[in-house]
PDB file of C-alpha atoms in Angstrom:
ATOM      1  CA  UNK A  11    -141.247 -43.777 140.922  1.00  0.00           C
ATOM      2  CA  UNK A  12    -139.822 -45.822 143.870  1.00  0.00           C
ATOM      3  CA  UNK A  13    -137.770 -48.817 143.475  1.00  0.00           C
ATOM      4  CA  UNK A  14    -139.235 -51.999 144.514  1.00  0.00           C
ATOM      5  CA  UNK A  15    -137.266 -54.555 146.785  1.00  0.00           C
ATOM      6  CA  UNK A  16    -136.876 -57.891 145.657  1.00  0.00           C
ATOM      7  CA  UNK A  17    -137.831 -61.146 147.040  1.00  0.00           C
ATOM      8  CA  UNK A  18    -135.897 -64.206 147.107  1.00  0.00           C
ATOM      9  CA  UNK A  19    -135.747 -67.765 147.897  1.00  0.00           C
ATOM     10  CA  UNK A  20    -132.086 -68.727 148.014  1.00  0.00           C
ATOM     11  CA  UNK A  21    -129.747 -70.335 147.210  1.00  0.00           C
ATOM     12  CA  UNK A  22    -129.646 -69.680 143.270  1.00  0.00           C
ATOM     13  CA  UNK A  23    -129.372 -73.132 142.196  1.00  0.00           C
ATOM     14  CA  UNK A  24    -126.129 -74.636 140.886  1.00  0.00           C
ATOM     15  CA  UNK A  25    -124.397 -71.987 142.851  1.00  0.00           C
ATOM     16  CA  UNK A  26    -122.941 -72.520 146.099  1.00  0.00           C
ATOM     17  CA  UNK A  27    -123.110 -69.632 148.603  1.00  0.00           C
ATOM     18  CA  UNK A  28    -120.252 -67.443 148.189  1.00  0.00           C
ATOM     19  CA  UNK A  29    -118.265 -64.287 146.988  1.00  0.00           C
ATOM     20  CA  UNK A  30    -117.438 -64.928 143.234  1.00  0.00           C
ATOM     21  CA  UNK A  31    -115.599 -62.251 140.762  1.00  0.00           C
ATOM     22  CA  UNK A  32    -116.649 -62.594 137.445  1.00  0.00           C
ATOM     23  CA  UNK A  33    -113.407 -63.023 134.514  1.00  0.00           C
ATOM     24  CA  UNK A  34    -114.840 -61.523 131.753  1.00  0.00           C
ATOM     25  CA  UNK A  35    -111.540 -62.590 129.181  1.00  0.00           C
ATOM     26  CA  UNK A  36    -112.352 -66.430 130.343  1.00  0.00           C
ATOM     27  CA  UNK A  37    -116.048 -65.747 130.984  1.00  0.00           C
ATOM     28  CA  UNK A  38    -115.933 -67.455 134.148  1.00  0.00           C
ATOM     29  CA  UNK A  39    -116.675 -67.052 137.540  1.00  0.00           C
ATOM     30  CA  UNK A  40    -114.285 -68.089 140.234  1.00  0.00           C
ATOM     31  CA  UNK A  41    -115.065 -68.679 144.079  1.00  0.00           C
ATOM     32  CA  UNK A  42    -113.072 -65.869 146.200  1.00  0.00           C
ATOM     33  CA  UNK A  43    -114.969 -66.901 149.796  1.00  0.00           C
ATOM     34  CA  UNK A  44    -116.945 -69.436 150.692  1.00  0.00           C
ATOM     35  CA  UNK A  45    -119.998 -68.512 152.419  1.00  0.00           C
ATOM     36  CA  UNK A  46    -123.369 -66.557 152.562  1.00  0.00           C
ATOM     37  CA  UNK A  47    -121.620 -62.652 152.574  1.00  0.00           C
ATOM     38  CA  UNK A  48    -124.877 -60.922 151.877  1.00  0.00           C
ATOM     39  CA  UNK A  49    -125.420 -59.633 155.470  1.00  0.00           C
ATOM     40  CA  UNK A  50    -122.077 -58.151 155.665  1.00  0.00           C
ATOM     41  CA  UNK A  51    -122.260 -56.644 152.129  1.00  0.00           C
ATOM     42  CA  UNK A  52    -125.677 -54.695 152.835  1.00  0.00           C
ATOM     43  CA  UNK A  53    -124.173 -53.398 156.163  1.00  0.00           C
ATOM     44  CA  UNK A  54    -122.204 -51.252 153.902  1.00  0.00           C
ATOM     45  CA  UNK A  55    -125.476 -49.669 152.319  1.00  0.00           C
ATOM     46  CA  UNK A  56    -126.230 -45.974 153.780  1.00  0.00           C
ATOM     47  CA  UNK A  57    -130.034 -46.733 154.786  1.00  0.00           C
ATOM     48  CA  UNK A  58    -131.610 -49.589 156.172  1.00  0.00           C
ATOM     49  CA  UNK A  59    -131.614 -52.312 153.066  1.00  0.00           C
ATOM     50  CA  UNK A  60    -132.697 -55.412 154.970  1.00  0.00           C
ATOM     51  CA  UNK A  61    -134.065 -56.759 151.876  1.00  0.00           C
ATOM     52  CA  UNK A  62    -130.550 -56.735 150.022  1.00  0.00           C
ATOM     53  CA  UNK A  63    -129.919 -59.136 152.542  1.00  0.00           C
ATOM     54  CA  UNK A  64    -132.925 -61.533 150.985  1.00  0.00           C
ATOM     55  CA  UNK A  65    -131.779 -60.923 147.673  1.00  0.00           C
ATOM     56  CA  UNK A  66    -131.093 -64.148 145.310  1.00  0.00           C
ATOM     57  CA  UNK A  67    -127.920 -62.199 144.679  1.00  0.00           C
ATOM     58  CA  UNK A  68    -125.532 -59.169 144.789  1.00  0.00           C
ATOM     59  CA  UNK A  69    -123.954 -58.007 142.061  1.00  0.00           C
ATOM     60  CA  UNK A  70    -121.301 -55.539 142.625  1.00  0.00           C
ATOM     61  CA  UNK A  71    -119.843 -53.485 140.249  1.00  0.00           C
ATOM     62  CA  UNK A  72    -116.601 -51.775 140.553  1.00  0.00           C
ATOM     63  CA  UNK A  73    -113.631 -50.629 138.480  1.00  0.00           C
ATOM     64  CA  UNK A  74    -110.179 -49.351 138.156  1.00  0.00           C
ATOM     65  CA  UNK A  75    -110.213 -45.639 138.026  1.00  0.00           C
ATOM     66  CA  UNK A  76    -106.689 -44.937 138.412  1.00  0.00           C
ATOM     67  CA  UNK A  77    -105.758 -47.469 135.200  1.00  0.00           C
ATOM     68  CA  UNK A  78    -108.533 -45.450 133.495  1.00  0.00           C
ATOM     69  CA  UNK A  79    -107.340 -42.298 134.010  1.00  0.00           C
ATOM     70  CA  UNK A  80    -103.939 -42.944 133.056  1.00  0.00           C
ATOM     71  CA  UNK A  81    -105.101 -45.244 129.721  1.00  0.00           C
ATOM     72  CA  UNK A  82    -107.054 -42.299 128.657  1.00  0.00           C
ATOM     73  CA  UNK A  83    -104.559 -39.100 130.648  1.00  0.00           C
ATOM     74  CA  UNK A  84    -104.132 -37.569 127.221  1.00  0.00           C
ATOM     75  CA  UNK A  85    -108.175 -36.748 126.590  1.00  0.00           C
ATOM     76  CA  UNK A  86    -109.276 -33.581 128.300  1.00  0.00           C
ATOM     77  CA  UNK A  87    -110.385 -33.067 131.136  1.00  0.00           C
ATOM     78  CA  UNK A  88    -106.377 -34.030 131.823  1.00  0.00           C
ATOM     79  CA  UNK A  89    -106.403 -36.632 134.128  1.00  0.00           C
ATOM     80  CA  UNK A  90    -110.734 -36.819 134.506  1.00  0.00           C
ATOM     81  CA  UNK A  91    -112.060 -38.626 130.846  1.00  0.00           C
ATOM     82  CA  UNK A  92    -110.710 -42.437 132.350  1.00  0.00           C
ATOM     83  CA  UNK A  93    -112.801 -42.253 135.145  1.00  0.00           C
ATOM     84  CA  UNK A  94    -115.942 -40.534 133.178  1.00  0.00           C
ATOM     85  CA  UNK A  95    -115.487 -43.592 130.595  1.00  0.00           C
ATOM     86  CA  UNK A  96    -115.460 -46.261 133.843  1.00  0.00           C
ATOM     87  CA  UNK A  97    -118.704 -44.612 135.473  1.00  0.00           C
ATOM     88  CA  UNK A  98    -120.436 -44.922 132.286  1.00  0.00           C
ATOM     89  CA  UNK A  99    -119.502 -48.320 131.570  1.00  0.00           C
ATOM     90  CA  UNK A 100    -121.300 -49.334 134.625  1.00  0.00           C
ATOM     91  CA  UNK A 101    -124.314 -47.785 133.876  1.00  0.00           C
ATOM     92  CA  UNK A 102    -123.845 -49.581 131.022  1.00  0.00           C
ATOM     93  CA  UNK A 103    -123.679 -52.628 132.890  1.00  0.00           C
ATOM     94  CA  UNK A 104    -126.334 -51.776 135.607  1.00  0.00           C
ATOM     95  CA  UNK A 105    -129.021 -51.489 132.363  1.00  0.00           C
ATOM     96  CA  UNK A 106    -128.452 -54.705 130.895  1.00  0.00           C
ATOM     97  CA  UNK A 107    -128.661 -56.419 134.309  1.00  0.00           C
ATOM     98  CA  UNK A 108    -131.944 -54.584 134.278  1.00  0.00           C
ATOM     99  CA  UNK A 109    -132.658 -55.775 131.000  1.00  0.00           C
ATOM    100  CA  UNK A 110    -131.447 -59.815 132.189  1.00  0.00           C
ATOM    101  CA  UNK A 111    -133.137 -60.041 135.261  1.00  0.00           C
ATOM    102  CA  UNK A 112    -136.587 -58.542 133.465  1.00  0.00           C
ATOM    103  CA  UNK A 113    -136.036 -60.738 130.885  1.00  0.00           C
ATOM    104  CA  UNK A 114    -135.788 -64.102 133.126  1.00  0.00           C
ATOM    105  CA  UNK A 115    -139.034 -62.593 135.113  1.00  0.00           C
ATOM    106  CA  UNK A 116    -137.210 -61.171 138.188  1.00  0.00           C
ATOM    107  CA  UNK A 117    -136.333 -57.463 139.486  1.00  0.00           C
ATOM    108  CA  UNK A 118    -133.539 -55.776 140.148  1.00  0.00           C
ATOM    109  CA  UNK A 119    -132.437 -52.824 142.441  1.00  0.00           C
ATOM    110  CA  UNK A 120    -129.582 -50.461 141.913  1.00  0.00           C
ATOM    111  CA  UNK A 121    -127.873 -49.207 145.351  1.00  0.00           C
ATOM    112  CA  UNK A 122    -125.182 -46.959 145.096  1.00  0.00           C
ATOM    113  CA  UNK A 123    -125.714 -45.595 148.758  1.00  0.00           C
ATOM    114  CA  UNK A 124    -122.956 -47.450 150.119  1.00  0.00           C
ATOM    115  CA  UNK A 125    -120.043 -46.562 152.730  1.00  0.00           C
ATOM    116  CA  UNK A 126    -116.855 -47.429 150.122  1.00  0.00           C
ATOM    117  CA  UNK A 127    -114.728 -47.621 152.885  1.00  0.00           C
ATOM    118  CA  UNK A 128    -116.504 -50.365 154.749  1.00  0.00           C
ATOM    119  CA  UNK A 129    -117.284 -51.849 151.472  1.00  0.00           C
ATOM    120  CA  UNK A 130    -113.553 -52.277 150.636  1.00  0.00           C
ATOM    121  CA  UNK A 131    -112.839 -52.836 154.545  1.00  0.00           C
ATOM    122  CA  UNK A 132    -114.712 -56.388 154.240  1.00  0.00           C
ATOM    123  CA  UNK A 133    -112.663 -59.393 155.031  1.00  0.00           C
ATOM    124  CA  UNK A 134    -112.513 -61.590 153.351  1.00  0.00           C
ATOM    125  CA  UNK A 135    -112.129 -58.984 150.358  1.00  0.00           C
ATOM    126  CA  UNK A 136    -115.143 -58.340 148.194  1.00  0.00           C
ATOM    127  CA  UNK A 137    -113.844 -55.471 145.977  1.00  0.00           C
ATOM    128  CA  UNK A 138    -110.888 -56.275 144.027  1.00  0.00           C
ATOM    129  CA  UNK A 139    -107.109 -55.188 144.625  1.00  0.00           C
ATOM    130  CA  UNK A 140    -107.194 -51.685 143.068  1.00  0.00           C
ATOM    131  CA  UNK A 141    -110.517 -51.065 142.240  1.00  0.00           C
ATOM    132  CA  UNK A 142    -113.246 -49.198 143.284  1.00  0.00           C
ATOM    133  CA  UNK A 143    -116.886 -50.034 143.975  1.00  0.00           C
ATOM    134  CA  UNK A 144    -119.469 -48.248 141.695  1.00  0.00           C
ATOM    135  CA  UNK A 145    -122.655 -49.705 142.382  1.00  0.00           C
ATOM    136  CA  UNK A 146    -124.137 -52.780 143.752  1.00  0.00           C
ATOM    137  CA  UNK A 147    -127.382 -54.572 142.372  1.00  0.00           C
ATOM    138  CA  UNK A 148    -130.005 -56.513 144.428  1.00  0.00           C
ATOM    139  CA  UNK A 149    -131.328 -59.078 142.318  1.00  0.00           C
ATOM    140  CA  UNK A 150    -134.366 -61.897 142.712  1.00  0.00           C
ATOM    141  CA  UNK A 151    -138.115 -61.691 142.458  1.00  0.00           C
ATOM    142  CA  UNK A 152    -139.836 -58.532 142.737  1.00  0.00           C
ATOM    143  CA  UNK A 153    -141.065 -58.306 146.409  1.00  0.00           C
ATOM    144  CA  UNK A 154    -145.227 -57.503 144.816  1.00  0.00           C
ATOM    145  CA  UNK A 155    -144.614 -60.856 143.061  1.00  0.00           C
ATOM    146  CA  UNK A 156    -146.044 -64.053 144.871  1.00  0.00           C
ATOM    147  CA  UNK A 157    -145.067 -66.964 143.128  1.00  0.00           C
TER     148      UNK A 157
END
């Protein structure tokens, strides 16, 4: 079954437009770039995703592999489990953003067709130091929706 774009009218409210990384020990999220950054993010997508670009937001998900693989170097595959343990975690994460955005009555889209090394070219910085993107989420109302 296809996935659906979404359909948005933005700004989400009581957010300003910008690039935010969420702290998940403070549960907080902090302002890294002021700004509307969802054109240049979808630029980095492989095929033409002009509606990411429309989306209420962008969630990007991303991780440290390399601290992975060394927390976890000891499980075989040697030097493979961390980063097997980081890609599932973010399907992990990708499902209950499904699950939250179906809950409040919106869509979501999961993109991983993405050109990483644009992705972590973008300045200001998107990704975090160190990390690596995984998959970014399109989220708003579904685009069949008219309300």
């Amino acid at each position: 079954m296809p996935l659906k774009p979404v359909r948005v009218t933005p700004p989400i409210d009581g957010l300003a437009a910008g690039a935010y990384r969420y702290d998940a020990e403070r549960d907080v999220l902090t302002l890294i770039a002021d700004g509307d950054h969802r054109d240049r993010v979808a630029g980095t997508t492989l095929a033409d995703h002009a509606w990411l670009r429309q989306a209420a937001a962008l969630l990007l998900l991303s991780g440290d592999l390399e601290a992975a693989a060394q927390h976890f170097a000891d499980q075989p595959p040697v030097g493979r489990r961390g980063a097997r343990y980081v890609w599932l975690e973010a399907g992990h994460a990708g499902q209950s953003i499904y699950l939250q955005a179906a809950e409040a009555g919106l869509g979501a889209v999961l993109v991983a067709g993405f050109d990483d090394d644009r992705l972590l070219g973008l300045t200001p910085a998107i990704v975090p130091s160190g990390q690596h993107p995984l998959a970014l989420l399109g989220v708003g109302h579904p685009a069949d929706r008219q309300s």
